[in-house]
mmCIF file of C-alpha atoms in Angstrom:
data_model
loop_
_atom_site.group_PDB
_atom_site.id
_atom_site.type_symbol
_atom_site.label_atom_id
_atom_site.label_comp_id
_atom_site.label_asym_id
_atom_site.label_seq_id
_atom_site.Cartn_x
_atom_site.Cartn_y
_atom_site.Cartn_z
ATOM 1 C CA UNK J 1377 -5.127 5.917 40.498
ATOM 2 C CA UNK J 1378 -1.549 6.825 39.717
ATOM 3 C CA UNK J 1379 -0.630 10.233 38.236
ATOM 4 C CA UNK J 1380 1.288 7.548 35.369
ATOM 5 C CA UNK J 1381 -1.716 5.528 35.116
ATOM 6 C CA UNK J 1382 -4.388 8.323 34.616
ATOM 7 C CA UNK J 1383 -1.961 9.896 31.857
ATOM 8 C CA UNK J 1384 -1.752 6.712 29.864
ATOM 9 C CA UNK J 1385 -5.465 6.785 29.152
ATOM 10 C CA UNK J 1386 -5.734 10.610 29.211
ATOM 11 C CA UNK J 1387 -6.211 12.508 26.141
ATOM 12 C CA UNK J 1388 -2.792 13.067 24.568
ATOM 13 C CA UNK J 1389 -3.078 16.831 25.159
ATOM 14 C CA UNK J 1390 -2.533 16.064 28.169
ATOM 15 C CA UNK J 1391 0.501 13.926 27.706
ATOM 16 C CA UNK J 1392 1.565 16.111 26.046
ATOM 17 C CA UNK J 1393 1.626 18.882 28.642
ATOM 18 C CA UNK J 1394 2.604 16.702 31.382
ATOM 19 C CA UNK J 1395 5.913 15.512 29.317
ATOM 20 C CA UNK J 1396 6.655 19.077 28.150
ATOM 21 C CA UNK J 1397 10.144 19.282 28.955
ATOM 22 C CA UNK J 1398 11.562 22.695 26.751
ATOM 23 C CA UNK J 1399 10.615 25.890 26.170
ATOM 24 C CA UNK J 1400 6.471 26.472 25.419
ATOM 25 C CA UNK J 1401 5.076 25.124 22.591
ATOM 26 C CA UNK J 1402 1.691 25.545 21.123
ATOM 27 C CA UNK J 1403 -0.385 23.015 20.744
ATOM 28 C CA UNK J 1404 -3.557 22.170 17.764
ATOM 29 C CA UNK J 1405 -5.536 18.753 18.734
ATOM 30 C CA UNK J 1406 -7.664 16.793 16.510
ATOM 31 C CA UNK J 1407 -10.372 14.769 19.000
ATOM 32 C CA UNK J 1408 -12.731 11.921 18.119
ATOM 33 C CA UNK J 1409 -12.347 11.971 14.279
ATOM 34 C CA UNK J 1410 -13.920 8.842 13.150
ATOM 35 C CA UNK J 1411 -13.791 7.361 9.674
ATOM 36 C CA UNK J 1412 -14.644 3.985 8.719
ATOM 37 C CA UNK J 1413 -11.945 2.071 6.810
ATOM 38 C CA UNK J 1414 -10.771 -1.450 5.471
ATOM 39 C CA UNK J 1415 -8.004 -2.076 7.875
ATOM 40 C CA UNK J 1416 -6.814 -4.887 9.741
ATOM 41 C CA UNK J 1417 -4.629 -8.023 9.857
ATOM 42 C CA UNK J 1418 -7.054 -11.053 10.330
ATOM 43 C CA UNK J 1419 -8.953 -12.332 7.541
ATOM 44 C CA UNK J 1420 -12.314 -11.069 9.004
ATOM 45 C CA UNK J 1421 -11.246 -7.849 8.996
ATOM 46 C CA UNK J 1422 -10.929 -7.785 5.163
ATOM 47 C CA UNK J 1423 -13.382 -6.986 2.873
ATOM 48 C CA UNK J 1424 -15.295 -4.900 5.413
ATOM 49 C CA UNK J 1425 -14.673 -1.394 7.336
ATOM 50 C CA UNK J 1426 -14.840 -0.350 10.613
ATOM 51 C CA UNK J 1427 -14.826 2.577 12.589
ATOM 52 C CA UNK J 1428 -11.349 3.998 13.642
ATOM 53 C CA UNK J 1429 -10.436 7.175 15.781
ATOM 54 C CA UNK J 1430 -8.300 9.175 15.874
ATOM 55 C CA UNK J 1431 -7.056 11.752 18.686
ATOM 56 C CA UNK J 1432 -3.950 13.670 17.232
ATOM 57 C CA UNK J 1433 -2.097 16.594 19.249
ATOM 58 C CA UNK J 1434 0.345 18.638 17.427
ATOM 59 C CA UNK J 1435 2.876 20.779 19.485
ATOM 60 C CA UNK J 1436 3.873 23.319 17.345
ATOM 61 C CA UNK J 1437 6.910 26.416 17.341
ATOM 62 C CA UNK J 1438 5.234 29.579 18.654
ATOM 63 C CA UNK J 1439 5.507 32.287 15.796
ATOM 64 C CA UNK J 1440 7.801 34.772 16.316
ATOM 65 C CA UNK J 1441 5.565 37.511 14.691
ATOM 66 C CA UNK J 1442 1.985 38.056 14.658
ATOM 67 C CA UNK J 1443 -0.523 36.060 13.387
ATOM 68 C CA UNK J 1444 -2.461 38.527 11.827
ATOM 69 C CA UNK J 1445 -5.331 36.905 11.597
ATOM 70 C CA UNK J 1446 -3.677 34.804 8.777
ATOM 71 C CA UNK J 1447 -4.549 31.058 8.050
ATOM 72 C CA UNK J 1448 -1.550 30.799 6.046
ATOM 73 C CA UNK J 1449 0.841 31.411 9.205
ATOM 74 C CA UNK J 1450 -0.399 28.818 11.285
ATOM 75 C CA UNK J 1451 -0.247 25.326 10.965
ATOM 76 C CA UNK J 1452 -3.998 24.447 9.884
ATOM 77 C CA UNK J 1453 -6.756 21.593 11.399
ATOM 78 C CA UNK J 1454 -6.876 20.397 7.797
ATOM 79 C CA UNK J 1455 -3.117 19.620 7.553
ATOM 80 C CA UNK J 1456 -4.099 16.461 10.394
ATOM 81 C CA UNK J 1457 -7.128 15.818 8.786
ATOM 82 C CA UNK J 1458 -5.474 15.660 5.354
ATOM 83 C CA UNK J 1459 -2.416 13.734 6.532
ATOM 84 C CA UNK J 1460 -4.897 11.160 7.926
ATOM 85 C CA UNK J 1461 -6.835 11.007 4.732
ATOM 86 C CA UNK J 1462 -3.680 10.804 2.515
ATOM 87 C CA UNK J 1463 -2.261 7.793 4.412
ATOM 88 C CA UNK J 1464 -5.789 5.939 4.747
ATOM 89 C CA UNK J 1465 -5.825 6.131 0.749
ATOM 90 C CA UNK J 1466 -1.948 5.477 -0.739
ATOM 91 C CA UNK J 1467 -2.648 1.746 0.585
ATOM 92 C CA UNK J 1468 -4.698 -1.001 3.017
ATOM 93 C CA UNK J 1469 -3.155 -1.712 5.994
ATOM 94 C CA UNK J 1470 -2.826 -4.434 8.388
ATOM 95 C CA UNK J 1471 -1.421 -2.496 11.600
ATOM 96 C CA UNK J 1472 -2.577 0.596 13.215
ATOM 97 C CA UNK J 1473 0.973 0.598 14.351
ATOM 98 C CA UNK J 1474 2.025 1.266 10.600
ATOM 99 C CA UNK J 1475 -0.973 3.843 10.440
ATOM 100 C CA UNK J 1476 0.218 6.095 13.213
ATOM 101 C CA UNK J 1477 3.671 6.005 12.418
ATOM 102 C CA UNK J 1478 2.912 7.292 8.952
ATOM 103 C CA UNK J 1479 0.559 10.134 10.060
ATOM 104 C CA UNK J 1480 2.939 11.426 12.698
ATOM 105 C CA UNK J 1481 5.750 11.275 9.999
ATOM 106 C CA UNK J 1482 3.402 13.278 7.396
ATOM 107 C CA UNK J 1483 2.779 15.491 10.043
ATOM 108 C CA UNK J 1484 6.026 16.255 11.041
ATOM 109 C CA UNK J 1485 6.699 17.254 7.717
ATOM 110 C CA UNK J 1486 4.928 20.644 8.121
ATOM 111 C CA UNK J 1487 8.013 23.281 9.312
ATOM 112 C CA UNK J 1488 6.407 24.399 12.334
ATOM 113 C CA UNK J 1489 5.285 20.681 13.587
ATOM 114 C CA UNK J 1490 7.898 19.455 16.532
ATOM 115 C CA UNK J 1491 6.274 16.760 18.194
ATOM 116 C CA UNK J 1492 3.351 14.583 17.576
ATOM 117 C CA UNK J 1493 1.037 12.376 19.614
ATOM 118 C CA UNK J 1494 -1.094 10.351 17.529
ATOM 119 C CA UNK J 1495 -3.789 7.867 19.355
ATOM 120 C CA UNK J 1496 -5.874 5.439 16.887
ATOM 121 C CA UNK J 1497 -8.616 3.013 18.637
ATOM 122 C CA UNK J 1498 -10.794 0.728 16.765
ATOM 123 C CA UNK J 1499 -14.159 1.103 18.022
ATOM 124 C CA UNK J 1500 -15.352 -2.345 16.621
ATOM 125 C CA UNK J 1501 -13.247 -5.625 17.653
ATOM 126 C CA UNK J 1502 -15.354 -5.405 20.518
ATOM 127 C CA UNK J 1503 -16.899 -4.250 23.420
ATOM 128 C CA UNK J 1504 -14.374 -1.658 24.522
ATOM 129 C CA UNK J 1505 -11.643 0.420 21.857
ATOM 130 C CA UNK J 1506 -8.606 -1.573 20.929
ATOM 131 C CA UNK J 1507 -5.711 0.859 20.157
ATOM 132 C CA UNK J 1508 -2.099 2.061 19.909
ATOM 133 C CA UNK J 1509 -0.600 5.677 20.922
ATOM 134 C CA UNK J 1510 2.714 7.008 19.608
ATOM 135 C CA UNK J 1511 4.519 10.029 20.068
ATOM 136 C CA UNK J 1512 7.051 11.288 17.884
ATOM 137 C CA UNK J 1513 9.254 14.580 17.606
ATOM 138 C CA UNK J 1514 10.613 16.194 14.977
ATOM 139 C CA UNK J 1515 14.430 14.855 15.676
ATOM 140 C CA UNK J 1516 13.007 11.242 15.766
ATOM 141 C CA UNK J 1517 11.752 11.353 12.442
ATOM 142 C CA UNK J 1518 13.517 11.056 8.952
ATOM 143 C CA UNK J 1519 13.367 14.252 7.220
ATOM 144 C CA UNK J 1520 11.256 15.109 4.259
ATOM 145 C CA UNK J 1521 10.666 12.150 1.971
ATOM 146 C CA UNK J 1522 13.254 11.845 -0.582
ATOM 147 C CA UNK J 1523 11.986 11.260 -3.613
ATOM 148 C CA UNK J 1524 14.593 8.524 -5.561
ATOM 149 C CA UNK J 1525 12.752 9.455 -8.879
ATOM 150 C CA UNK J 1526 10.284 7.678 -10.920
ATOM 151 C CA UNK J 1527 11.450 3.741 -10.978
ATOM 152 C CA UNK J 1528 11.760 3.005 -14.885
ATOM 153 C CA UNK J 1529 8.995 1.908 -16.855
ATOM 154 C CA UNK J 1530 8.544 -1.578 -17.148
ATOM 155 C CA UNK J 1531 7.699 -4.009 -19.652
ATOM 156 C CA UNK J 1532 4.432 -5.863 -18.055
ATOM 157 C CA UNK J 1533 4.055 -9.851 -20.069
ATOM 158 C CA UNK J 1534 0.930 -12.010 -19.337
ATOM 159 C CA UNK J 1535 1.980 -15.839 -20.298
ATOM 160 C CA UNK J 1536 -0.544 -18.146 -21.338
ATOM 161 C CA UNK J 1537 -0.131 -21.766 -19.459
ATOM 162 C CA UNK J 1538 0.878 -22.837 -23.122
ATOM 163 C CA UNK J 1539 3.718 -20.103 -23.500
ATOM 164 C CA UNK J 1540 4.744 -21.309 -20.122
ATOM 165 C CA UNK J 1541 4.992 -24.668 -21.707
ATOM 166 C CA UNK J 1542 6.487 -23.255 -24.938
ATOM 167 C CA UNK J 1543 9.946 -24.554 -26.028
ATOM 168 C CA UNK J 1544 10.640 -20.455 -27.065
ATOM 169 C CA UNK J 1545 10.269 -19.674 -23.442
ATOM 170 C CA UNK J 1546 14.130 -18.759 -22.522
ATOM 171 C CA UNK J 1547 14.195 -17.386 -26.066
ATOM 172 C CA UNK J 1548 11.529 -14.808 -25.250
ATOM 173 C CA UNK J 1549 13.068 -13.986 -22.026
ATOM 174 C CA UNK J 1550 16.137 -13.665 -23.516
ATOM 175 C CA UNK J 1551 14.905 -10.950 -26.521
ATOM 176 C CA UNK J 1552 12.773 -9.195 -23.647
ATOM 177 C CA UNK J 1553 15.346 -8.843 -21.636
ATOM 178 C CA UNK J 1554 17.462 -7.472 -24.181
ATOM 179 C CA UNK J 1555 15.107 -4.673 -24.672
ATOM 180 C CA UNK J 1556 16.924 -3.137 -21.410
ATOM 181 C CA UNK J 1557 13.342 -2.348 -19.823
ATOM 182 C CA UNK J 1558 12.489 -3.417 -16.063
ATOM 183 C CA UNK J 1559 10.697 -7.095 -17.549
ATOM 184 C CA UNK J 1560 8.071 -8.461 -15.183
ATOM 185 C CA UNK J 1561 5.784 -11.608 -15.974
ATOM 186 C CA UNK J 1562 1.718 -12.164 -15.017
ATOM 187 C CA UNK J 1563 0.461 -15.268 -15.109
ATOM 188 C CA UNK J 1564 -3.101 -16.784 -14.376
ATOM 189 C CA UNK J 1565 -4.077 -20.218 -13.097
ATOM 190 C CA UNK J 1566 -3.092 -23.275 -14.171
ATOM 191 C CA UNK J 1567 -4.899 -25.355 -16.572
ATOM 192 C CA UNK J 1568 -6.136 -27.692 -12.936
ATOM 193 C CA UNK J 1569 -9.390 -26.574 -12.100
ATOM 194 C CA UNK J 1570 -8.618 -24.772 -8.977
ATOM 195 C CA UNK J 1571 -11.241 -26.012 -6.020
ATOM 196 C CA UNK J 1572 -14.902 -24.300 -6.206
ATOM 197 C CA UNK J 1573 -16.663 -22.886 -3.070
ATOM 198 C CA UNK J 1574 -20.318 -20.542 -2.233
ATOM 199 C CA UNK J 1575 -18.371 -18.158 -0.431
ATOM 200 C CA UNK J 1576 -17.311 -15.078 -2.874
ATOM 201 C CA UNK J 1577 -14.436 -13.520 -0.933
ATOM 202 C CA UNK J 1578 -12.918 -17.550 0.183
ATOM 203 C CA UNK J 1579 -13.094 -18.229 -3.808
ATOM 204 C CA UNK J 1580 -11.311 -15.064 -4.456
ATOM 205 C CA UNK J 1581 -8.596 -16.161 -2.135
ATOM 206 C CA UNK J 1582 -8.431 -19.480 -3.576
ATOM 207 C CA UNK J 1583 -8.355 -18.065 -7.456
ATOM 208 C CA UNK J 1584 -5.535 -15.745 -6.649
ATOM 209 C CA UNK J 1585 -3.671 -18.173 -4.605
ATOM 210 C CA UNK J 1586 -4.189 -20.319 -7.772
ATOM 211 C CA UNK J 1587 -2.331 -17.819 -10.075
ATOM 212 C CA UNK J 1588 0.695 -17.813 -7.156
ATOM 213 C CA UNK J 1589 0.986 -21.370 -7.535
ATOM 214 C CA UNK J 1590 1.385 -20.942 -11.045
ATOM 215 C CA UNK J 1591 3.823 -18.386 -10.776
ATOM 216 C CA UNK J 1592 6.145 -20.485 -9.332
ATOM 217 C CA UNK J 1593 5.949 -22.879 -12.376
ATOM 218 C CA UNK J 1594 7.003 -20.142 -14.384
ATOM 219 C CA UNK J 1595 10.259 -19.154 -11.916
ATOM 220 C CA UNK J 1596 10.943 -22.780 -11.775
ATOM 221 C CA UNK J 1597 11.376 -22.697 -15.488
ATOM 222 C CA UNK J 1598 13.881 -19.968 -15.691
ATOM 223 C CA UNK J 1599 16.596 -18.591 -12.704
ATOM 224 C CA UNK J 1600 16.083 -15.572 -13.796
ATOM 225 C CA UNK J 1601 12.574 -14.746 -12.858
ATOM 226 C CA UNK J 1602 11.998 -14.343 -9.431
ATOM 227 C CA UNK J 1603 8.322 -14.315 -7.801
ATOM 228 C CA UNK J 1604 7.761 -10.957 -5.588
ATOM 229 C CA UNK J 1605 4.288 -9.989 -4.221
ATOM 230 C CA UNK J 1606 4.868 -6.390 -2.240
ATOM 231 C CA UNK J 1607 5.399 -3.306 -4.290
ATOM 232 C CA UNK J 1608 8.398 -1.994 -2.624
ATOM 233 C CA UNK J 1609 9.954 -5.408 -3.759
ATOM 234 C CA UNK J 1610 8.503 -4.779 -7.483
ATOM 235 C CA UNK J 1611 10.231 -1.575 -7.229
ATOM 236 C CA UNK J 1612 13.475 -2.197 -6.037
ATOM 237 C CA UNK J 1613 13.531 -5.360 -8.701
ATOM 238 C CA UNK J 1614 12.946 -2.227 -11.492
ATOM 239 C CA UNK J 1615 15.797 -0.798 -10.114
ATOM 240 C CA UNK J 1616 18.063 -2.895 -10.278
ATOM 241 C CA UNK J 1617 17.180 -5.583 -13.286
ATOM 242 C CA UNK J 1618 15.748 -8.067 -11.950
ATOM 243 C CA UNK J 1619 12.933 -10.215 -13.701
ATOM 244 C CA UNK J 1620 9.765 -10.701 -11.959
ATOM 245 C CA UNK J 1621 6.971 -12.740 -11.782
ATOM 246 C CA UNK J 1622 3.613 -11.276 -9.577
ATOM 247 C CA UNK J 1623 2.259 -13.129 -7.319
ATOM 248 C CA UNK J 1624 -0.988 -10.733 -6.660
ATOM 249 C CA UNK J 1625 -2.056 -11.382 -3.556
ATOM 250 C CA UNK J 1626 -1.091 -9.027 -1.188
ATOM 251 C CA UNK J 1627 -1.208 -6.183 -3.539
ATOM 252 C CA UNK J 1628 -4.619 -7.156 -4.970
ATOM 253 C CA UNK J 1629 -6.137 -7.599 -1.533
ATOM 254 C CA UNK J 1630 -4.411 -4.483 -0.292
ATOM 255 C CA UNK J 1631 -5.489 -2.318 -3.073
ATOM 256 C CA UNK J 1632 -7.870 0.739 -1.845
ATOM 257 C CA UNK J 1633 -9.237 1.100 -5.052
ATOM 258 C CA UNK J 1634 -9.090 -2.537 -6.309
ATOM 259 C CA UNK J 1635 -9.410 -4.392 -9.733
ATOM 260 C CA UNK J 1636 -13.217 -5.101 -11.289
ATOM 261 C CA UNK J 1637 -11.549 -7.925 -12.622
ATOM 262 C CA UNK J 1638 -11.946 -11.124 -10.808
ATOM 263 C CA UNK J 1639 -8.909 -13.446 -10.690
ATOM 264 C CA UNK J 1640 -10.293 -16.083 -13.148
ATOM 265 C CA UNK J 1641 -9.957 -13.059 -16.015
ATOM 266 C CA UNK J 1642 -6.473 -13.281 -15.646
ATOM 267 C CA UNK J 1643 -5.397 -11.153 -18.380
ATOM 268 C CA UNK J 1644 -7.934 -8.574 -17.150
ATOM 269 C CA UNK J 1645 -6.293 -8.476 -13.767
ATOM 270 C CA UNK J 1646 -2.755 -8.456 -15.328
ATOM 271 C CA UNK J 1647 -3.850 -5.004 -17.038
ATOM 272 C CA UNK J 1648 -5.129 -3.642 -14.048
ATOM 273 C CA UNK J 1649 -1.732 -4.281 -12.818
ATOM 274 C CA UNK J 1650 -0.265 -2.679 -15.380
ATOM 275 C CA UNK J 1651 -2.479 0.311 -15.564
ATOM 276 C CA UNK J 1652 -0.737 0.688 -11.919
ATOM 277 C CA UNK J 1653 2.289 1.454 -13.402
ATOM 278 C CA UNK J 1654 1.208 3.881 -16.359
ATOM 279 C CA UNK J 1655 2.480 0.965 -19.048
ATOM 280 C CA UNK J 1656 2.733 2.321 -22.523
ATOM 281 C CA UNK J 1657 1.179 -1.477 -23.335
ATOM 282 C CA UNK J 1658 1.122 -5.160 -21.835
ATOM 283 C CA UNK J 1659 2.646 -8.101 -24.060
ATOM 284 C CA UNK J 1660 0.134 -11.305 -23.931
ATOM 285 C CA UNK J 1661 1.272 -14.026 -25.460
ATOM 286 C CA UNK J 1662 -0.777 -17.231 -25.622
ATOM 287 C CA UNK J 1663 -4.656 -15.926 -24.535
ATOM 288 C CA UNK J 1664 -7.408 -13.839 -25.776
ATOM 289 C CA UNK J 1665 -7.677 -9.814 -25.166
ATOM 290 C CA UNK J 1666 -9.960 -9.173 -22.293
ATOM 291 C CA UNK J 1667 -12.676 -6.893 -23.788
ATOM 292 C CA UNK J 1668 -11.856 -3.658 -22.148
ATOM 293 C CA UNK J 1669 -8.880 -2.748 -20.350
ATOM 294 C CA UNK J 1670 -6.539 -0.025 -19.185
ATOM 295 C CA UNK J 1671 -3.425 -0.091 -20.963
ATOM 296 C CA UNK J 1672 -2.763 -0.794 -24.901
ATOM 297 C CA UNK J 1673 -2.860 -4.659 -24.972
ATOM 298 C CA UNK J 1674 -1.124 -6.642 -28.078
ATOM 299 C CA UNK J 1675 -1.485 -9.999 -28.359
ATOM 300 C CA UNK J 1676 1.236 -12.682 -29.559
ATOM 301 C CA UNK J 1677 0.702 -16.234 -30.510
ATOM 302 C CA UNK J 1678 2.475 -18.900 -27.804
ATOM 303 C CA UNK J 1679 3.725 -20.937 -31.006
ATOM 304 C CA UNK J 1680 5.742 -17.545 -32.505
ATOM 305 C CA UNK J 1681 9.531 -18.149 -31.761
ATOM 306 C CA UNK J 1682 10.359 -14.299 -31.587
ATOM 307 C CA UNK J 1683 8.367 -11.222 -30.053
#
């Protein structure tokens, strides 16, 4: 076997020695850490976990005084371990491509971290490990997150199908708007009984594809309100005035810590939505108050011609 091919499946502590090219670096490895995860881009892979591992070397600056014996001037195990944890938990994700690429970049945030190797397998697609290696050095990666400050806070609205309806709707978007907050819409099904199956996670599908098909009735109402269904579109639509309508979906399904609220308790899910931002309240005009929920709710009848 090659010397190229025997280093492709080696451990990456040993690509990284091999492709050591400067000066001597010291190097911390992480080997065999397995967690088990919801990850994964085809539909069996979601509502279930698997196992994932993880083999992470981190070449690091050799301190130009001594140690001392001093956790605090070295860069710690638990800084991999934690950058792992942190990026397993902001959100679900489809690729371990997008995985490693985010650990290596939280990892290379540490000052004394200059190049990263980050191998993640999954242990159960079948009968061998299915994975992805990356490496990445310090000069290949953005700097420090910038943080753009908070987005503002919007102004969450749950239409009932009959406010949809409602000859008042352009007049409502029209006074909302003119409140000069971020304004996005949430919607549930329409009033056609959306098609019934036995199997829980297909019918969840189905229910929240439902309320998607219904918020295009609502955009194709008004030009102004435009259906989005990632958060980094939500957020950039805060930013810069746009009107939304959610389409829940993706966000809903890629939730780590997920609604209770099935998608037929519409204006239960909307709150949970809103609770995601930290809303001071959610509008709902046209339905009943869910029983419990997570932000102040205040309800508005569809057949009132002003908010």
């Amino acid at each position: 076997m090659s010397s190229e091919i025997r280093l492709a499946f080696a451990h990456p502590s040993e690509r990284s020695e091999a492709t050591a090219d400067a000066g001597p670096l010291d190097r911390i490895s992480l080997r065999d850490y397995i967690v088990e995860v919801e990850i994964g881009a085809f539909q069996a892979e979601r509502g279930v976990t698997q196992r994932i591992c993880f083999n992470v070397v981190v070449e690091v600056q050799p301190l130009d005084a001594p140690i001392d014996d001093d956790v605090d001037r070295i860069l710690s195990y638990d800084k991999v371990t934690e950058a792992i944890a942190f990026e397993l938990s902001d959100e679900r994700l489809n690729l371990l491509e997008t995985l490693a690429e985010r650990v290596a970049e939280r990892i290379l945030l540490e000052p004394q971290a200059m190049r990263a190797f980050v191998r993640i397998e999954k242990l159960d697609r079948g009968s061998g490990a299915l994975g992805v290696e990356i490496v990445r050095a310090r000069q290949e990666t953005a700097p420090a997150r910038v943080e753009e400050g908070p987005a503002p806070q919007p102004e969450l609205v749950y239409l009932s199908n009959d406010a949809i309806a409602s000859d008042h709707l352009k007049g409502w978007i029209d006074q909302l708007e003119a409140c000069g907050k971020p304004l996005i819409f949430c919607v549930g099904a329409s009033d056609t009984a959306a098609p019934q199956v036995a199997h829980r996670m297909a019918q969840r599908r189905i229910d929240l594809l439902a309320i998607e098909q219904n918020a295009w009735v609502l955009a194709s109402k008004d030009d102004r309100c435009v259906v989005v269904d990632t958060r980094t579109e939500l957020d950039w639509a805060m930013r810069n005035g746009q009107t939304c309508v959610w389409a829940p979906s993706k966000i809903v399904l890629d939730a780590v810590d997920g609604p209770s609220a099935q998608p037929r308790d519409a204006v239960a899910l909307a709150a949970w939505f809103a609770a995601t931002f930290d809303a001071g309240e959610m509008i709902v005009i046209g339905a009943d108050l869910p029983q419990e929920a997570s932000v102040p709710l205040r309800a508005i009848s569809a057949l009132h011609a002003t908010l």
